[in-house]
Coordinates of C-alpha atoms in Angstrom, one line a residue:
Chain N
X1 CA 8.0 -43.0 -23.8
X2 CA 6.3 -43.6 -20.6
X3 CA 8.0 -41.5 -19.1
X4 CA 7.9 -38.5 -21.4
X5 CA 4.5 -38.9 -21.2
X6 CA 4.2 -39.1 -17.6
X7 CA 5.6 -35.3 -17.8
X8 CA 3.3 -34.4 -20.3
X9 CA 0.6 -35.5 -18.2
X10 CA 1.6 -33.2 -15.3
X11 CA 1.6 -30.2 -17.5
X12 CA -1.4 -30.6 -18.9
X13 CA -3.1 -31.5 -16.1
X14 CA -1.8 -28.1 -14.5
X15 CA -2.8 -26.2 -17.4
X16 CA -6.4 -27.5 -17.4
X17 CA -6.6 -26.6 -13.3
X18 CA -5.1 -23.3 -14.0
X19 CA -7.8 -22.8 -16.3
X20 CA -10.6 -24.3 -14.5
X21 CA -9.9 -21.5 -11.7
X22 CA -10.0 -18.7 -14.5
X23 CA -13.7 -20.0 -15.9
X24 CA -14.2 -20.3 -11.9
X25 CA -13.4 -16.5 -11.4
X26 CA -15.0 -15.3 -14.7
X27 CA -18.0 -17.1 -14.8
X28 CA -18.5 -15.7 -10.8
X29 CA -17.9 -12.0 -11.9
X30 CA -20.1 -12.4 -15.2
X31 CA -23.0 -14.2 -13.0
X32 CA -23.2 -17.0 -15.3
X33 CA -24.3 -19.4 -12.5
X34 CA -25.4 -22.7 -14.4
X35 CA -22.0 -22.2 -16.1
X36 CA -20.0 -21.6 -12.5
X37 CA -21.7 -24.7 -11.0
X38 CA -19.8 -27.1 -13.8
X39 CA -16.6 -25.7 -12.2
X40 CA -17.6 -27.5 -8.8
X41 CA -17.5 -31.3 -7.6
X42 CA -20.9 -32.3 -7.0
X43 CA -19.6 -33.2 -3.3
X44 CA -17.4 -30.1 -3.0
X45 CA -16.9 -28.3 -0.2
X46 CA -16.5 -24.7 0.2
X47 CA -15.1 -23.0 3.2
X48 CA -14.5 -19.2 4.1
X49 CA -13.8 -19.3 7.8
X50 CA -13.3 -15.7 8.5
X51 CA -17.2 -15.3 7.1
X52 CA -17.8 -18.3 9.2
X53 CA -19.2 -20.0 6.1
X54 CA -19.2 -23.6 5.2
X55 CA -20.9 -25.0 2.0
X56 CA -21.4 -28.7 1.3
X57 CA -22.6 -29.4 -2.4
X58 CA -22.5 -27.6 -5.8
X59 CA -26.1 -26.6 -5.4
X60 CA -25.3 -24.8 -1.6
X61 CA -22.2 -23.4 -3.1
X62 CA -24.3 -21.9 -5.9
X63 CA -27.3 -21.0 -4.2
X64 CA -25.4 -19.7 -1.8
X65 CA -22.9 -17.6 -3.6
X66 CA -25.2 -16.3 -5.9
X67 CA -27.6 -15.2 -3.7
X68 CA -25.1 -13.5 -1.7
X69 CA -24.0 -11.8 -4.4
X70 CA -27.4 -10.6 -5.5
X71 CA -26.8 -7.0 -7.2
X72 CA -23.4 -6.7 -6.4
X73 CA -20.7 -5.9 -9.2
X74 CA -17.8 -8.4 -8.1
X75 CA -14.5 -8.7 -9.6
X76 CA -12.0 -11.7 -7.9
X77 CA -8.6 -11.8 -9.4
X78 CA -6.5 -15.6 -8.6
X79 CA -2.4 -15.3 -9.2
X80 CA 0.4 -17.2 -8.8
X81 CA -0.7 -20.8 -8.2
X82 CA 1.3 -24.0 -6.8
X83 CA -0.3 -26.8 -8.4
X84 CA 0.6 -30.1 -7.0
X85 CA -0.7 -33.7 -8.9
X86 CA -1.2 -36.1 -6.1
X87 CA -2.4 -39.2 -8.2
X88 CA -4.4 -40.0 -11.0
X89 CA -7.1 -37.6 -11.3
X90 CA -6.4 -35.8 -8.1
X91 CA -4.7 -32.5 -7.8
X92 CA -4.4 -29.3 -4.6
X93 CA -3.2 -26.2 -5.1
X94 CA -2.7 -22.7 -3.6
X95 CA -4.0 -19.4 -5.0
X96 CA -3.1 -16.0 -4.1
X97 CA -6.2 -14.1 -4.3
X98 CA -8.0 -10.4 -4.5
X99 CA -11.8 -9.8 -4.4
X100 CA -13.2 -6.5 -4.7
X101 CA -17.1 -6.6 -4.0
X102 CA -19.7 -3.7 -4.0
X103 CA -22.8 -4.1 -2.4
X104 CA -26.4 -1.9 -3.2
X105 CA -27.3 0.2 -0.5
X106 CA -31.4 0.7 -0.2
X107 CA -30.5 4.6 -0.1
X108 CA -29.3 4.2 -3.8
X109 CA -25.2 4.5 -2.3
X110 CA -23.1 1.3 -2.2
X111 CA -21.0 -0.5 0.6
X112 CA -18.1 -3.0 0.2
X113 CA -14.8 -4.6 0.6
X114 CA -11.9 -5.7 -0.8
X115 CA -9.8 -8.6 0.3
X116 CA -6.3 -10.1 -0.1
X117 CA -5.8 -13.8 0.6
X118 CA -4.9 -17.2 -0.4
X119 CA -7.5 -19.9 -1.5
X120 CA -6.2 -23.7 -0.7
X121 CA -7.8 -26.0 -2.7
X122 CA -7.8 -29.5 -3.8
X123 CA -9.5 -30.6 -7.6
X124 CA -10.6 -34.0 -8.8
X125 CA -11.7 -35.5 -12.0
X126 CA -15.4 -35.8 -11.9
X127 CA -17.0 -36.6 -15.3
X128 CA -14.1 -36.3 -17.5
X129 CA -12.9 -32.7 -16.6
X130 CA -11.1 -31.2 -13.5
X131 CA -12.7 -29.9 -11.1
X132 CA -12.6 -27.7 -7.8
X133 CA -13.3 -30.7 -5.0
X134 CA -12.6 -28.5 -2.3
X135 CA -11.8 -25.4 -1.4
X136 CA -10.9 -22.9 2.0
X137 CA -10.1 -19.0 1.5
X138 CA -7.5 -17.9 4.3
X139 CA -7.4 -13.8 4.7
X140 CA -4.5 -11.7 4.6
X141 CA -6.3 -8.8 5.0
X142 CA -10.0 -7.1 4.2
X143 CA -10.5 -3.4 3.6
X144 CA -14.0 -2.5 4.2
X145 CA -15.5 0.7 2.3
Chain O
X1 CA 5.7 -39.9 -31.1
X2 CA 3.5 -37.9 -33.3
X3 CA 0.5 -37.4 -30.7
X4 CA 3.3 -36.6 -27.9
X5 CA 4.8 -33.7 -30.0
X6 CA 1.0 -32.2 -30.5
X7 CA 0.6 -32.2 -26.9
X8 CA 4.0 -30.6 -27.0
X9 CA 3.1 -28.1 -29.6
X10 CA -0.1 -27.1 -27.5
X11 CA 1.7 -26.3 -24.3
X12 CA 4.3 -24.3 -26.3
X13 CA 1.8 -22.7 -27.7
X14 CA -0.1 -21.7 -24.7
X15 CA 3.4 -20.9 -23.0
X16 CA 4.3 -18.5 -26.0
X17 CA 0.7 -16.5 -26.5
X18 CA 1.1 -16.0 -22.3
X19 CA 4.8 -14.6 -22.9
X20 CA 3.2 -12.5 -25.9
X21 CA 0.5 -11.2 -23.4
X22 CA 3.1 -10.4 -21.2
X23 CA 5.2 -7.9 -23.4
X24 CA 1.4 -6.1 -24.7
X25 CA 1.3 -4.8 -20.8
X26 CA 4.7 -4.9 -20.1
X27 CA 5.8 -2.6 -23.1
X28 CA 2.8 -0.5 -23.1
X29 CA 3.6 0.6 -19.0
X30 CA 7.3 1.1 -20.2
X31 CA 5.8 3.2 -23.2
X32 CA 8.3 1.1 -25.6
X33 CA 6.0 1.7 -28.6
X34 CA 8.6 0.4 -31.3
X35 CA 8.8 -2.8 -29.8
X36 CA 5.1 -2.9 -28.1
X37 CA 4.3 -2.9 -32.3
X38 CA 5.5 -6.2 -32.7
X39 CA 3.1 -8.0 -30.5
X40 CA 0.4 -7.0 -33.1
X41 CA -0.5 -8.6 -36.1
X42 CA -0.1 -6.6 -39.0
X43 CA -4.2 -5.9 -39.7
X44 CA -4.9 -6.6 -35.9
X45 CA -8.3 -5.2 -34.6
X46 CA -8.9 -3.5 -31.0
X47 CA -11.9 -2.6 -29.6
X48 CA -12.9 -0.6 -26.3
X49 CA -16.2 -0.8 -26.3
X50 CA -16.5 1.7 -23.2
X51 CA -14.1 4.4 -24.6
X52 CA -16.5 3.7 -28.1
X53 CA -12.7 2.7 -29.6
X54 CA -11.7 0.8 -32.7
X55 CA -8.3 0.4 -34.0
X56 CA -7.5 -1.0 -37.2
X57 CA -4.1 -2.2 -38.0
X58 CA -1.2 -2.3 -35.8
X59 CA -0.3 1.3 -37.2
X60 CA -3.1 3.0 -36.0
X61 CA -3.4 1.1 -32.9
X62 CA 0.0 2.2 -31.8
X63 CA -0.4 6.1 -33.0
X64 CA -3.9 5.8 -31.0
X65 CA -2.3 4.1 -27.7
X66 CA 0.9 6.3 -27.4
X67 CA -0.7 9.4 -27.9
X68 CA -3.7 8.3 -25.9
X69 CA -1.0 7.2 -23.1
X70 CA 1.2 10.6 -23.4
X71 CA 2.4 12.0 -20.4
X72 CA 0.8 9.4 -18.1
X73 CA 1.6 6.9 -15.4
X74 CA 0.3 3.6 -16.0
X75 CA -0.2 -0.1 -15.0
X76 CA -2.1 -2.9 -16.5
X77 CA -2.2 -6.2 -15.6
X78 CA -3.5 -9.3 -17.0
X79 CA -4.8 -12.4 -15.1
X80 CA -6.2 -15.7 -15.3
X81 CA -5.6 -16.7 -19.1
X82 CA -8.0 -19.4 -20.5
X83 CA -6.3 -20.0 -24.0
X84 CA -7.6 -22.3 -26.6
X85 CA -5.5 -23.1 -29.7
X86 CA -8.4 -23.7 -32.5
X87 CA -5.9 -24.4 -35.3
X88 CA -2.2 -24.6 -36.6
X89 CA -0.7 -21.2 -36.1
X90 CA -4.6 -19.8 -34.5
X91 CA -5.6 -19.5 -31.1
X92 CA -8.0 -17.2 -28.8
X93 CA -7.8 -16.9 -25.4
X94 CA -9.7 -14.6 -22.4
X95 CA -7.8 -12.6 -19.7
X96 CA -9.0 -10.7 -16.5
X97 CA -7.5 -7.5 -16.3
X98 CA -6.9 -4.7 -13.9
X99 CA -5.7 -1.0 -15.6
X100 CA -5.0 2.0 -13.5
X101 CA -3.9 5.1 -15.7
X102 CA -3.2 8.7 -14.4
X103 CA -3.6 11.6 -16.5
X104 CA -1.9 15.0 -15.8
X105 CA -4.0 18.2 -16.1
X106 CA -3.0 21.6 -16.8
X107 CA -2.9 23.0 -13.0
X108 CA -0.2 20.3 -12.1
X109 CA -2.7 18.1 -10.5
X110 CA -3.9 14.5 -12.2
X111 CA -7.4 12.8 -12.5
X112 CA -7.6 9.0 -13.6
X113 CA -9.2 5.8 -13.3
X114 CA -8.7 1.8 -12.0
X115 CA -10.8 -0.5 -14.4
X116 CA -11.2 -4.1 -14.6
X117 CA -12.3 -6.5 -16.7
X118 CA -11.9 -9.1 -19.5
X119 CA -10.0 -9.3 -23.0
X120 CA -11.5 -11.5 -25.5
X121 CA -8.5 -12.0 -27.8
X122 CA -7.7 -13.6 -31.0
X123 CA -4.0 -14.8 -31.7
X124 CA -2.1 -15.7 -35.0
X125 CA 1.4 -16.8 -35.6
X126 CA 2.8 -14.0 -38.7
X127 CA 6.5 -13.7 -39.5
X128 CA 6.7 -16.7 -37.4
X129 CA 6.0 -15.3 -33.8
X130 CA 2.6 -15.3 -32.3
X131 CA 0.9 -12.2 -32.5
X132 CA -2.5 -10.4 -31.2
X133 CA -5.0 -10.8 -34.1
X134 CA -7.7 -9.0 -32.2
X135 CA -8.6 -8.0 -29.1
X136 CA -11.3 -6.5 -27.3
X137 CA -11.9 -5.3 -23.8
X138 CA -15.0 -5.6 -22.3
X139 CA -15.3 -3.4 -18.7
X140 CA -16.7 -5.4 -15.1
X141 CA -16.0 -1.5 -13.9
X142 CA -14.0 1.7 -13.8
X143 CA -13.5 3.5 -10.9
X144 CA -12.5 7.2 -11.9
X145 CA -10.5 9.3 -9.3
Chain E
X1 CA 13.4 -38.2 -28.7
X2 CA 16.4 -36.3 -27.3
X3 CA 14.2 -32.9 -28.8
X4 CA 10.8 -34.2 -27.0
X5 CA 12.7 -34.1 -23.9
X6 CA 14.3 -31.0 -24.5
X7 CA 11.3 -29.2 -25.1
X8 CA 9.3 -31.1 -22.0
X9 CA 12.7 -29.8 -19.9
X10 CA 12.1 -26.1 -20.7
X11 CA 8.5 -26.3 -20.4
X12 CA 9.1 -27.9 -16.6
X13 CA 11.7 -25.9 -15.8
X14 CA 9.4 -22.9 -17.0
X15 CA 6.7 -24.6 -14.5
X16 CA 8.7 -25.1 -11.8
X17 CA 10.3 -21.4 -11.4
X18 CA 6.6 -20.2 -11.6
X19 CA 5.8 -22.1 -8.1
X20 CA 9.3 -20.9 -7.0
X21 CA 8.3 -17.1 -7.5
X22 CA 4.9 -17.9 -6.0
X23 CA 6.7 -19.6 -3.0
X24 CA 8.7 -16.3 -2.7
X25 CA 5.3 -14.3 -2.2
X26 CA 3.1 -16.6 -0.3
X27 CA 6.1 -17.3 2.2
X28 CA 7.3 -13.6 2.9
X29 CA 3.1 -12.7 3.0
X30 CA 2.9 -15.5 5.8
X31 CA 6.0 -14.5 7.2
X32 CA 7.7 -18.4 7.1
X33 CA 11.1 -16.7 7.4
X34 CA 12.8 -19.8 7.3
X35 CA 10.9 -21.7 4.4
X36 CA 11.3 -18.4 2.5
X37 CA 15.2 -18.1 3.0
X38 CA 15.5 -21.5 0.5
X39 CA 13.6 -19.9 -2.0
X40 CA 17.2 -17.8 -2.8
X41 CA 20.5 -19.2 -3.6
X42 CA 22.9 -18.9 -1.0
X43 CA 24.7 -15.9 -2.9
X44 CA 21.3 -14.0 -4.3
X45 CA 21.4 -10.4 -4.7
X46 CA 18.7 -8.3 -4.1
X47 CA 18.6 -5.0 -5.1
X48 CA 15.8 -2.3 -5.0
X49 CA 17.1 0.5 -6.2
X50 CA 14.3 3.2 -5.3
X51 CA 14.9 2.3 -1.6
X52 CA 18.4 2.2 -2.1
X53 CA 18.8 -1.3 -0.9
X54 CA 21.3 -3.7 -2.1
X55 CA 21.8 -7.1 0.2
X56 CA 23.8 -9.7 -0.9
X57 CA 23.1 -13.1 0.2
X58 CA 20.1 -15.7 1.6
X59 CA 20.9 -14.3 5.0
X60 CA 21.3 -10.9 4.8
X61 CA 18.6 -10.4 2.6
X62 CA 16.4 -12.9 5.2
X63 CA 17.4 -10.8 8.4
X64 CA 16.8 -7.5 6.4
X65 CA 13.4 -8.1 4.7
X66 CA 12.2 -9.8 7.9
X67 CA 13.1 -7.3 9.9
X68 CA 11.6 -4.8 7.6
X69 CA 8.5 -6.2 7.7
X70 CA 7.7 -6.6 11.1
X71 CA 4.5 -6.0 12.9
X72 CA 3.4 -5.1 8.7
X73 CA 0.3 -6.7 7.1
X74 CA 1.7 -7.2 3.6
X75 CA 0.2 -8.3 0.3
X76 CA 2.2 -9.1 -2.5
X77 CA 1.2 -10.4 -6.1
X78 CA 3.5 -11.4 -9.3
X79 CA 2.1 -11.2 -12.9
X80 CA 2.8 -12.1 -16.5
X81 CA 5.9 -13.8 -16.2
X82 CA 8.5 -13.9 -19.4
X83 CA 10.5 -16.7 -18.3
X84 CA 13.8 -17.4 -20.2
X85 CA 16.1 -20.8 -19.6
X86 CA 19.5 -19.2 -21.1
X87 CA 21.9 -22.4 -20.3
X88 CA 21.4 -25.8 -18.2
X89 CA 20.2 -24.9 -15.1
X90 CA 19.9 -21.2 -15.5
X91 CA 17.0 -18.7 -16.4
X92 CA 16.4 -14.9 -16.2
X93 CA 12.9 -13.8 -15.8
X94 CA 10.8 -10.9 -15.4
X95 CA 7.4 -10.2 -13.7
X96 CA 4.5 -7.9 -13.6
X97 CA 4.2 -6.7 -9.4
X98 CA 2.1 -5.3 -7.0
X99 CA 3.1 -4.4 -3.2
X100 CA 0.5 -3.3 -0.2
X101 CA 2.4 -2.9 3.0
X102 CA 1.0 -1.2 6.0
X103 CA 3.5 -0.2 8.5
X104 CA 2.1 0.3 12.3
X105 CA 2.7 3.7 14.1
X106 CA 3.4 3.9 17.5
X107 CA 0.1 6.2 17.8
X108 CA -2.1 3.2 17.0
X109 CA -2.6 4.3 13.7
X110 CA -0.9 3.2 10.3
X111 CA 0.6 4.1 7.1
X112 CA 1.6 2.1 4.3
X113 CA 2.1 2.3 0.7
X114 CA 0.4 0.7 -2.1
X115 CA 3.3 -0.4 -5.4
X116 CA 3.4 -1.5 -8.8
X117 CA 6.3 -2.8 -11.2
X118 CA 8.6 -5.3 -12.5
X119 CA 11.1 -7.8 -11.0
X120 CA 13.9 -8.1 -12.9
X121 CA 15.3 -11.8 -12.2
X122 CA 18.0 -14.5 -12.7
X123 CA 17.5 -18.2 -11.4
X124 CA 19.9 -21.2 -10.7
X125 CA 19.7 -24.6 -9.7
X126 CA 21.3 -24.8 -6.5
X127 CA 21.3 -28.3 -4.3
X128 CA 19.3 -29.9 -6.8
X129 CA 16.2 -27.5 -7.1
X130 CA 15.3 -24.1 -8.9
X131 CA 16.4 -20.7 -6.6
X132 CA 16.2 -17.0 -6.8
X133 CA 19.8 -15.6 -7.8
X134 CA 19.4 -11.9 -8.5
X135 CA 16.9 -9.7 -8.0
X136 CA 15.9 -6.1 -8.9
X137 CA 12.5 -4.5 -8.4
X138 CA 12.3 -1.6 -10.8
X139 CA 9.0 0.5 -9.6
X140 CA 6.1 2.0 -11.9
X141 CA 4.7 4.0 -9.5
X142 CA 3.8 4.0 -5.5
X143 CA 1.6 5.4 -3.8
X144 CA 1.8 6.2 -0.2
X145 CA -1.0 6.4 2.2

């Protein structure tokens, strides 16, 4: 039984992170920031080197990111995730990752990007749910337009 | 045993609606509308907001798609599922999508559009497969081209 | 118990080629040559039909995919899998794709082609974990650029 169980465990602890990284996509692209900061780790730490940005904290991260993101339309896409459990309550994974962002322009036109990458993360348990404890986006490519 | 198998029954649950999810865009880009049908409940509702669309019943939705999608090229894909099963044989779940559709005009050249967004979906297991109870797709953008 | 297990079996099994595909993706995007070759059995076959190419075999198709893609910036996603397990230690499956590989020219400049459609698969257990066993990418669309 312990066993079976055990196995159970790992599944649905895999299907909760896989969902925790959908509410952490949607609730970004939908701008529901009180919502997007429960995703976090109050200690978690946010990289993107390659915007030479580090965040310590789920009130930097979501200052940060939604001030940054301040009248843009946003939509990030996650696929194909290798969730690992490495103990009780502790989890890291890999995401494959597009971003497409669109910036206002004070002449009234727009600027923007989109991205290809790979986020690699690591999630915790923090107050009965999962959540993201850390995370680093590594670029395969960005396409400014 | 009995709170193992409800775990059980959840991830095969989850596993099945995701499957399900899959054959809607699968089917739909192969234009296999006989068996694209089947993923609908029988009084299923869709709604494109955007396109100012409702569909009521999976007869009408597939006259309305197949003729909507005739003579086209298209690819849809979903993303990111956060499903919840809220009952025995009920569930709803959310999905990111990306659609890009190209139409052919008259003078041999096309037009068309990439869109993204999110489904808001309800799910119900009839004639003892799960099926799309309703569905709705609200827009983040569309890029025409 | 014996159908508890069962059903956990599939749903692992189901789990564990999901990583497998995504280890497929994020190894040949990365360009690990040699951690990508064991994501094939040693007698895979790929085929893409629309490029004519058939390769039979972990090496072959390693020497001819890696030399394919040299000097390239590729992106590749996988979506919506259907994942079958048809006997004890075997599965077919079928993905959802998308393909962005930019080729350099000897001018400086590039050119590349942006794809979408499905991976028609088969999977074995081979020295004790989940591999690739046939392959065919049947296209939607492409477009060059």
């Amino acid at each position: 039984m312990t066993d079976l169980q055990a196995q159970i465990d790992r599944l649905v602890a895999i299907e909760a992170i896989t969902q925790l990284k959908a509410r952490y996509f949607r609730l970004m692209d939908t701008k529901q920031w009180d919502e997007w900061a429960q995703v976090f780790a109050t200690d978690c730490v946010m990289e993107i080197p390659e915007a030479d940005m580090v965040n310590h904290g789920r009130d930097e991260i979501v200052r940060a990111v939604s001030t940054a993101l301040t009248g843009t339309t946003t939509t990030h896409h996650g696929h194909m995730p290798e969730i690992e459990i490495t103990g009780e309550g502790t989890a890291r994974g890999i995401w494959a990752m597009f971003d497409y962002v669109e910036f206002p322009k004070d002449d009234g036109t727009t600027w923007g990007l989109k991205g290809y990458g790979h986020y690699h993360e690591e999630y915790r348990v923090e107050d009965g749910a999962w959540r993201i404890a850390r995370t680093r986006l590594e670029r395969l490519r960005v396409d400014p337009f």
